[in-house]
């Protein structure tokens, strides 16, 4: 029977035929026969051009066949016929989602919710869209609505857990991962993320247990071994940590971060040649890997290869011009090369990014003092002391500047405060660099303790020599010679 012959039938018979074709389409779609379903829906639409449900159903089948533009056309036709038809907006949201047009998807989905505010499927769709655009607060709002009505909705529970995790709400994330694992205990990702939550809360033992569970469920995932290795390393179990990093690399030979983690352990052991090999491997696989450049910079600094270290810090600044630590590390190398203008430039950059940076203000003060900018140096050291009153090196340096400017009262106050603070610090000497030792030695000399001053100044010279700080070493040597302490 042709569509023309059908239209000659009484209306109720036409309606019956339309319903029959529509149901036929639904049955075929249910069986996954979407091309045949589309044919049935198309016949129904030919008989009833205003049949909104048929347009939506055909749109659903086009969606399943990944013909997103055809699906979009059908949903838009349905909305033209019935602007408040929530199902059409919901379908349109799914089309935009698949096309990566997430803002358009969000608008369509929110419109669907507006017209049908009790449809949980729409809230779930919007949560997925919000996940794509990074709106974790939006995810939490949608999941809250779903979970209040269906506490065992596993998908909403997972999205809720991940959103809390992304927002740093680790206790709430753990609670939700617990609920999720009650519903699906075999999901290794849930154990993995819960383990990270425990790690970030400082509960390393529980974090290790979760990673053990994750690996028992999926023993071929490199990321799980790398993460467990990191936790074991923090627990001081370097042997098993290294075994985990080795296994991660065995599974995924180009996992750059695992090589950087192995470098950590070698650095901890003082095995710089092997650490350097690991850093080079990490950077070969990921030239943008910040941690590996830092490690290599630290290694080269320790072994006295400052030019190579400087190259890594140059690279770090290129990767991220806002990286404060890279500027600080680079400024210390410039200092040890005697390039004081470059030090000032980097320290000023650090202060522009973080005016309360202790290392940035401190090293700037040191270089300003050595360059004759005494008032500017006093300002920099005062800033350090305001931020960190226990920073004795800054106190000694500021006291020396006051002494040079003939303000003996202020100089004495700074020297005495530095000594009083120092008396409360255990192993203070071991934690100080050449600049702090130099300032302390000179302060002790001015306070009338030449013998102790001589010991400290010689210690400063040895540290400067070890760090290949030639320019500052000469400064210390000349001071020692001028004071008759050769």
Coordinates of C-alpha atoms in Angstrom, one line a residue:
X1 CA 0.0 0.0 0.0
X2 CA 1.5 3.3 -1.0
X3 CA 1.5 6.5 1.1
X4 CA -1.0 8.1 -1.4
X5 CA -3.3 5.1 -1.0
X6 CA -2.9 5.3 2.8
X7 CA -3.9 9.0 2.8
X8 CA -7.2 8.0 1.1
X9 CA -8.1 6.0 4.2
X10 CA -10.1 7.3 7.1
X11 CA -8.1 9.3 9.6
X12 CA -8.3 6.6 12.3
X13 CA -6.9 4.0 9.9
X14 CA -4.1 6.4 8.9
X15 CA -3.3 7.0 12.6
X16 CA -3.2 3.2 13.2
X17 CA -0.8 2.8 10.3
X18 CA 1.4 5.6 11.6
X19 CA 1.5 4.0 15.1
X20 CA 2.2 0.7 13.5
X21 CA 5.2 2.1 11.6
X22 CA 6.4 4.0 14.6
X23 CA 6.3 0.9 16.8
X24 CA 8.0 -1.1 14.1
X25 CA 10.8 1.5 14.1
X26 CA 11.1 1.2 17.9
X27 CA 11.3 -2.6 17.7
X28 CA 14.0 -2.4 15.0
X29 CA 16.0 0.3 17.0
X30 CA 15.8 -1.9 20.1
X31 CA 17.4 -4.7 18.2
X32 CA 20.1 -2.4 16.9
X33 CA 18.8 -2.4 13.3
X34 CA 18.9 1.4 13.0
X35 CA 18.9 1.7 9.3
X36 CA 15.7 -0.3 9.1
X37 CA 14.3 1.7 12.0
X38 CA 15.0 4.9 10.2
X39 CA 13.1 3.6 7.1
X40 CA 10.0 2.9 9.3
X41 CA 10.2 6.3 11.0
X42 CA 10.5 8.0 7.7
X43 CA 7.4 6.2 6.4
X44 CA 5.5 7.3 9.6
X45 CA 6.6 10.9 9.1
X46 CA 5.5 10.8 5.5
X47 CA 2.0 9.9 6.7
X48 CA 2.1 12.3 9.7
X49 CA 4.5 15.2 9.1
X50 CA 3.8 16.7 12.5
X51 CA 4.6 13.5 14.4
X52 CA 7.2 14.9 16.8
X53 CA 8.1 11.6 18.5
X54 CA 9.0 10.1 15.2
X55 CA 11.4 12.8 14.4
X56 CA 13.1 12.3 17.8
X57 CA 13.1 8.6 17.4
X58 CA 14.7 8.9 14.0
X59 CA 17.2 11.4 15.4
X60 CA 18.1 8.8 18.0
X61 CA 18.8 6.2 15.3
X62 CA 20.9 8.7 13.3
X63 CA 22.8 9.4 16.5
X64 CA 23.5 5.6 17.0
X65 CA 24.8 5.5 13.4
X66 CA 27.0 8.5 14.2
X67 CA 25.4 10.6 11.5
X68 CA 25.2 13.6 13.8
X69 CA 24.1 16.2 11.2
X70 CA 21.1 14.1 10.2
X71 CA 20.3 13.6 13.9
X72 CA 20.6 17.4 14.5
X73 CA 18.2 18.1 11.6
X74 CA 15.6 15.8 13.1
X75 CA 15.8 17.2 16.6
X76 CA 15.6 20.7 15.2
X77 CA 12.5 19.8 13.2
X78 CA 10.9 18.3 16.3
X79 CA 11.6 21.6 18.2
X80 CA 10.2 23.6 15.4
X81 CA 7.0 21.7 15.7
X82 CA 7.1 21.7 19.5
X83 CA 9.5 24.2 21.0
X84 CA 9.0 22.9 24.6
X85 CA 9.6 19.3 23.7
X86 CA 12.3 18.3 26.2
X87 CA 13.2 15.0 24.5
X88 CA 14.2 16.9 21.4
X89 CA 16.5 19.3 23.3
X90 CA 18.0 16.3 25.2
X91 CA 18.8 14.6 21.9
X92 CA 20.2 17.8 20.5
X93 CA 22.5 18.1 23.5
X94 CA 23.8 14.6 22.8
X95 CA 24.5 15.6 19.2
X96 CA 26.5 18.7 20.3
X97 CA 28.3 16.6 22.9
X98 CA 29.5 14.1 20.2
X99 CA 30.5 17.0 17.9
X100 CA 32.6 18.6 20.8
X101 CA 30.4 21.7 20.8
X102 CA 30.0 21.6 24.6
X103 CA 28.7 25.1 25.2
X104 CA 25.8 24.4 22.7
X105 CA 25.3 21.1 24.4
X106 CA 25.0 22.7 27.8
X107 CA 22.4 25.2 26.5
X108 CA 20.3 22.5 24.9
X109 CA 20.5 20.2 28.0
X110 CA 19.6 23.0 30.4
X111 CA 16.6 23.9 28.2
X112 CA 15.6 20.2 28.3
X113 CA 15.8 20.3 32.1
X114 CA 13.8 23.5 32.2
X115 CA 10.9 21.8 30.3
X116 CA 11.2 18.4 32.1
X117 CA 12.8 19.1 35.6
X118 CA 12.3 15.6 36.9
X119 CA 14.1 13.7 34.1
X120 CA 17.2 12.3 35.7
X121 CA 18.7 11.4 32.3
X122 CA 19.0 15.1 31.4
X123 CA 20.8 15.8 34.7
X124 CA 23.2 13.0 33.9
X125 CA 23.8 14.3 30.4
X126 CA 24.5 17.8 31.8
X127 CA 26.9 16.3 34.4
X128 CA 28.9 14.7 31.5
X129 CA 28.9 18.0 29.6
X130 CA 30.2 19.8 32.7
X131 CA 32.9 17.2 33.0
X132 CA 34.1 18.1 29.5
X133 CA 34.2 21.8 30.2
X134 CA 35.7 21.4 33.6
X135 CA 32.8 22.7 35.7
X136 CA 33.2 20.5 38.7
X137 CA 30.7 22.6 40.8
X138 CA 28.2 22.0 38.0
X139 CA 28.8 18.3 38.2
X140 CA 28.3 18.2 41.9
X141 CA 25.0 20.1 41.6
X142 CA 23.6 17.7 39.0
X143 CA 24.8 14.6 40.8
X144 CA 23.3 15.8 44.0
X145 CA 19.9 16.0 42.4
X146 CA 20.3 12.5 41.0
X147 CA 21.7 10.8 44.1
X148 CA 19.0 12.3 46.3
X149 CA 16.5 10.4 44.2
X150 CA 18.6 7.4 43.3
X151 CA 21.4 6.9 45.9
X152 CA 22.7 3.8 44.0
X153 CA 23.0 5.5 40.6
X154 CA 26.5 4.2 39.9
X155 CA 27.4 6.6 37.1
X156 CA 26.3 9.7 39.2
X157 CA 28.3 8.4 42.2
X158 CA 31.4 8.0 40.0
X159 CA 31.0 11.5 38.6
X160 CA 30.4 12.9 42.0
X161 CA 33.5 11.3 43.4
X162 CA 35.7 12.5 40.5
X163 CA 34.4 16.1 40.8
X164 CA 35.2 16.2 44.6
X165 CA 38.7 14.7 43.7
X166 CA 39.3 17.4 41.1
X167 CA 38.3 20.1 43.5
X168 CA 40.6 18.9 46.2
X169 CA 37.8 17.8 48.5
X170 CA 39.6 14.6 49.4
X171 CA 37.6 13.6 52.4
X172 CA 34.3 13.9 50.5
X173 CA 35.9 12.2 47.5
X174 CA 36.9 9.2 49.7
X175 CA 33.3 9.0 51.1
X176 CA 31.9 8.9 47.6
X177 CA 34.5 6.4 46.3
X178 CA 33.5 4.2 49.3
X179 CA 29.9 4.4 48.2
X180 CA 30.8 3.7 44.6
X181 CA 33.0 0.7 45.6
X182 CA 30.1 -0.7 47.6
X183 CA 28.2 -0.8 44.3
X184 CA 31.2 -1.9 42.1
X185 CA 34.1 -3.3 44.0
X186 CA 36.0 -4.4 41.0
X187 CA 36.8 -1.0 39.5
X188 CA 40.5 -0.5 39.8
X189 CA 40.2 3.2 38.9
X190 CA 38.2 3.8 42.0
X191 CA 40.9 2.3 44.2
X192 CA 43.5 4.3 42.3
X193 CA 41.8 7.6 42.8
X194 CA 40.9 6.8 46.4
X195 CA 44.6 5.9 47.0
X196 CA 45.6 9.3 45.6
X197 CA 43.2 11.0 48.0
X198 CA 44.7 9.2 50.9
X199 CA 48.2 10.1 49.7
X200 CA 47.3 13.8 49.5
X201 CA 45.8 13.6 53.0
X202 CA 49.1 12.1 54.3
X203 CA 47.7 8.6 54.9
X204 CA 50.4 6.8 53.0
X205 CA 49.7 3.4 54.4
X206 CA 46.1 3.4 53.4
X207 CA 47.1 4.9 50.0
X208 CA 49.4 1.9 49.5
X209 CA 46.6 -0.5 50.4
X210 CA 44.4 1.0 47.7
X211 CA 47.1 0.9 45.1
X212 CA 47.7 -2.8 46.0
X213 CA 44.0 -3.4 45.4
X214 CA 44.1 -1.6 42.1
X215 CA 47.1 -3.6 40.9
X216 CA 45.4 -6.9 41.9
X217 CA 42.5 -5.9 39.7
X218 CA 44.6 -4.6 36.8
X219 CA 48.2 -5.8 36.9
X220 CA 49.1 -4.5 33.4
X221 CA 48.6 -0.7 34.0
X222 CA 51.8 1.2 34.2
X223 CA 50.3 4.2 35.9
X224 CA 49.3 2.0 38.9
X225 CA 52.8 0.8 39.5
X226 CA 54.3 4.3 39.1
X227 CA 51.8 5.7 41.6
X228 CA 52.5 2.9 44.1
X229 CA 56.2 3.4 43.6
X230 CA 55.8 7.0 44.5
X231 CA 53.9 6.2 47.7
X232 CA 56.5 3.5 48.6
X233 CA 59.2 6.0 48.0
X234 CA 57.6 8.5 50.4
X235 CA 57.4 5.7 53.0
X236 CA 61.1 5.2 52.6
X237 CA 60.8 1.8 50.9
X238 CA 63.2 2.6 48.0
X239 CA 63.8 -1.0 47.0
X240 CA 60.2 -1.8 46.3
X241 CA 59.6 1.7 44.9
X242 CA 62.3 1.1 42.3
X243 CA 60.8 -2.3 41.5
X244 CA 57.5 -0.5 40.8
X245 CA 59.1 2.1 38.6
X246 CA 60.9 -0.8 36.7
X247 CA 57.6 -2.6 36.2
X248 CA 55.9 0.6 35.0
X249 CA 58.7 1.1 32.4
X250 CA 58.5 -2.6 31.4
X251 CA 54.8 -2.2 30.6
X252 CA 55.2 1.3 29.1
X253 CA 58.8 1.9 28.0
X254 CA 58.2 5.5 27.1
X255 CA 56.6 6.6 30.4
X256 CA 58.8 9.6 31.0
X257 CA 57.6 10.3 34.5
X258 CA 58.7 6.8 35.7
X259 CA 62.3 7.6 34.6
X260 CA 62.1 10.9 36.5
X261 CA 60.9 8.9 39.6
X262 CA 63.9 6.5 39.2
X263 CA 66.1 9.6 39.0
X264 CA 64.7 10.7 42.4
X265 CA 65.9 7.6 44.1
X266 CA 69.3 7.7 42.5
X267 CA 69.7 11.4 43.6
X268 CA 68.7 10.3 47.1
X269 CA 71.5 7.7 47.0
X270 CA 73.9 10.3 45.7
X271 CA 74.3 8.2 42.5
X272 CA 74.3 11.2 40.1
X273 CA 75.6 9.5 37.0
X274 CA 72.7 7.0 37.0
X275 CA 70.3 9.8 38.0
X276 CA 71.5 11.8 35.0
X277 CA 70.9 8.9 32.6
X278 CA 67.3 8.6 33.9
X279 CA 66.6 12.3 33.5
X280 CA 68.0 12.2 30.0
X281 CA 65.6 9.3 29.2
X282 CA 62.7 11.1 30.7
X283 CA 63.4 14.3 28.7
X284 CA 63.9 12.3 25.5
X285 CA 60.4 10.9 25.8
X286 CA 58.8 14.1 27.1
X287 CA 60.8 17.3 26.4
X288 CA 58.3 19.3 28.4
X289 CA 58.6 17.3 31.6
X290 CA 59.3 19.9 34.2
X291 CA 60.4 17.5 37.0
X292 CA 63.1 15.9 34.8
X293 CA 64.6 19.3 33.9
X294 CA 64.6 20.3 37.6
X295 CA 66.3 17.1 38.5
X296 CA 68.9 17.4 35.8
X297 CA 69.5 21.0 36.9
X298 CA 70.0 19.9 40.5
X299 CA 72.3 17.1 39.5
X300 CA 74.5 19.3 37.3
X301 CA 74.6 21.9 40.0
X302 CA 75.7 19.3 42.6
X303 CA 78.5 18.0 40.3
X304 CA 79.6 21.6 39.4
X305 CA 78.4 21.6 35.8
X306 CA 76.7 24.9 36.1
X307 CA 76.5 25.7 32.4
X308 CA 74.5 22.5 31.8
X309 CA 72.3 23.3 34.8
X310 CA 71.7 26.8 33.5
X311 CA 70.5 25.3 30.2
X312 CA 67.8 23.3 32.0
X313 CA 66.6 26.3 33.9
X314 CA 66.5 28.3 30.6
X315 CA 64.3 25.5 29.2
X316 CA 62.0 25.6 32.2
X317 CA 61.4 29.3 31.8
X318 CA 60.6 28.7 28.2
X319 CA 58.1 25.9 29.1
X320 CA 56.4 28.1 31.7
X321 CA 57.3 31.8 31.9
X322 CA 55.4 31.9 35.3
X323 CA 57.6 29.2 36.9
X324 CA 59.0 31.0 40.0
X325 CA 61.3 28.1 41.0
X326 CA 63.0 28.1 37.6
X327 CA 63.9 31.8 38.0
X328 CA 65.1 31.2 41.5
X329 CA 67.3 28.3 40.6
X330 CA 68.6 30.2 37.5
X331 CA 69.3 33.3 39.6
X332 CA 71.5 31.3 42.0
X333 CA 73.6 29.9 39.1
X334 CA 73.9 33.5 37.7
X335 CA 75.1 34.5 41.2
X336 CA 77.7 31.7 41.2
X337 CA 78.8 32.9 37.8
X338 CA 79.2 36.4 39.1
X339 CA 76.5 37.7 36.7
X340 CA 74.9 40.1 39.1
X341 CA 72.7 42.1 36.7
X342 CA 71.2 38.8 35.5
X343 CA 70.5 37.8 39.1
X344 CA 68.7 41.1 39.7
X345 CA 66.6 40.7 36.6
X346 CA 65.5 37.2 37.6
X347 CA 64.8 38.2 41.2
X348 CA 62.8 41.1 40.1
X349 CA 60.8 38.7 37.9
X350 CA 60.2 36.5 40.9
X351 CA 59.0 39.4 43.0
X352 CA 56.7 40.4 40.1
X353 CA 55.1 36.9 40.3
X354 CA 55.2 36.7 44.1
X355 CA 56.2 39.8 46.0
X356 CA 56.5 37.6 49.2
X357 CA 59.0 35.1 47.8
X358 CA 61.7 34.6 50.5
X359 CA 64.5 33.3 48.2
X360 CA 63.7 36.0 45.5
X361 CA 63.9 38.8 48.0
X362 CA 66.9 37.4 49.8
X363 CA 69.2 36.8 46.8
X364 CA 68.2 40.2 45.4
X365 CA 69.3 41.7 48.7
X366 CA 72.6 39.9 48.7
X367 CA 73.4 41.1 45.1
X368 CA 72.2 44.6 45.9
X369 CA 74.5 44.7 48.9
X370 CA 77.5 43.4 46.9
X371 CA 76.7 45.9 44.1
X372 CA 76.7 48.9 46.5
X373 CA 72.9 49.5 46.6
X374 CA 72.7 49.4 50.4
X375 CA 69.4 51.1 51.0
X376 CA 67.7 48.8 48.4
X377 CA 69.4 45.8 50.0
X378 CA 68.0 46.8 53.4
X379 CA 64.5 47.0 51.9
X380 CA 64.9 43.5 50.4
X381 CA 66.2 41.9 53.6
X382 CA 63.5 43.7 55.7
X383 CA 60.9 42.1 53.4
X384 CA 62.4 38.7 54.0
X385 CA 62.4 39.2 57.7
X386 CA 58.8 40.4 57.7
X387 CA 57.8 37.2 55.9
X388 CA 60.1 34.8 57.8
X389 CA 61.4 36.4 61.1
X390 CA 63.6 33.3 61.8
X391 CA 65.7 33.8 58.6
X392 CA 68.9 34.5 60.4
X393 CA 70.9 35.0 57.2
X394 CA 68.8 38.1 56.3
X395 CA 69.2 39.4 59.8
X396 CA 73.0 39.1 59.6
X397 CA 73.1 40.8 56.2
X398 CA 70.8 43.6 57.3
X399 CA 72.9 44.1 60.4
X400 CA 76.1 44.4 58.2
X401 CA 74.4 47.0 56.1
X402 CA 73.4 49.0 59.1
X403 CA 77.0 48.8 60.4
X404 CA 78.3 50.0 57.0
X405 CA 75.9 53.0 57.2
X406 CA 77.2 53.7 60.8
X407 CA 73.9 52.8 62.4
X408 CA 75.4 50.7 65.2
X409 CA 72.3 50.4 67.3
X410 CA 70.3 48.8 64.5
X411 CA 73.3 46.7 63.5
X412 CA 73.6 45.4 67.1
X413 CA 69.9 44.7 67.3
X414 CA 70.0 42.6 64.2
X415 CA 73.1 40.7 65.2
X416 CA 71.7 39.8 68.6
X417 CA 68.3 38.8 67.2
X418 CA 70.1 36.6 64.7
X419 CA 72.1 34.9 67.4
X420 CA 69.1 34.4 69.7
X421 CA 67.2 32.8 66.8
X422 CA 70.2 30.7 65.8
X423 CA 70.5 29.3 69.3
X424 CA 67.1 27.7 68.9
X425 CA 67.9 26.1 65.6
X426 CA 69.5 22.6 65.6
X427 CA 72.2 21.9 63.0
X428 CA 72.0 25.5 61.8
X429 CA 75.4 25.5 60.1
X430 CA 74.7 22.6 57.8
X431 CA 71.6 24.3 56.3
X432 CA 73.4 27.5 55.3
X433 CA 75.0 28.5 52.0
X434 CA 78.1 30.6 51.3
X435 CA 76.2 33.9 51.6
X436 CA 74.7 33.2 55.0
X437 CA 78.1 32.0 56.4
X438 CA 79.9 35.0 55.0
X439 CA 77.4 37.4 56.7
X440 CA 77.6 35.6 60.0
X441 CA 81.4 35.5 60.0
X442 CA 81.6 39.3 59.4
X443 CA 78.9 40.0 62.0
X444 CA 80.8 37.9 64.6
X445 CA 84.0 39.9 63.7
X446 CA 82.2 43.2 64.3
X447 CA 80.7 41.9 67.5
X448 CA 84.2 41.2 68.9
X449 CA 84.6 37.4 68.3
X450 CA 87.4 37.2 65.8
X451 CA 88.4 33.6 66.4
X452 CA 84.8 32.3 65.8
X453 CA 84.5 34.7 62.9
X454 CA 87.6 33.2 61.3
X455 CA 86.2 29.7 61.5
X456 CA 82.9 30.7 59.9
X457 CA 84.5 32.8 57.1
X458 CA 86.7 29.9 56.2
X459 CA 83.7 27.6 56.1
X460 CA 82.0 30.1 53.8
X461 CA 85.1 30.0 51.5
X462 CA 85.0 26.2 51.4
X463 CA 81.3 26.2 50.5
X464 CA 81.8 28.8 47.8
X465 CA 84.8 26.8 46.4
X466 CA 82.7 23.6 46.4
X467 CA 79.9 25.4 44.5
X468 CA 82.4 26.9 42.1
X469 CA 81.2 30.4 43.1
X470 CA 84.5 31.9 42.0
X471 CA 83.5 35.6 42.2
X472 CA 82.1 35.3 45.7
X473 CA 85.0 33.1 46.8
X474 CA 87.3 35.9 45.9
X475 CA 85.1 38.3 47.8
X476 CA 85.4 36.1 50.9
X477 CA 89.1 35.5 50.4
X478 CA 89.8 39.2 50.2
X479 CA 87.7 39.8 53.3
X480 CA 89.7 37.1 55.2
X481 CA 93.0 38.6 54.0
X482 CA 91.9 42.1 54.9
X483 CA 91.0 41.0 58.4
X484 CA 94.3 39.1 58.8
X485 CA 92.6 35.7 59.0
X486 CA 94.6 33.9 56.2

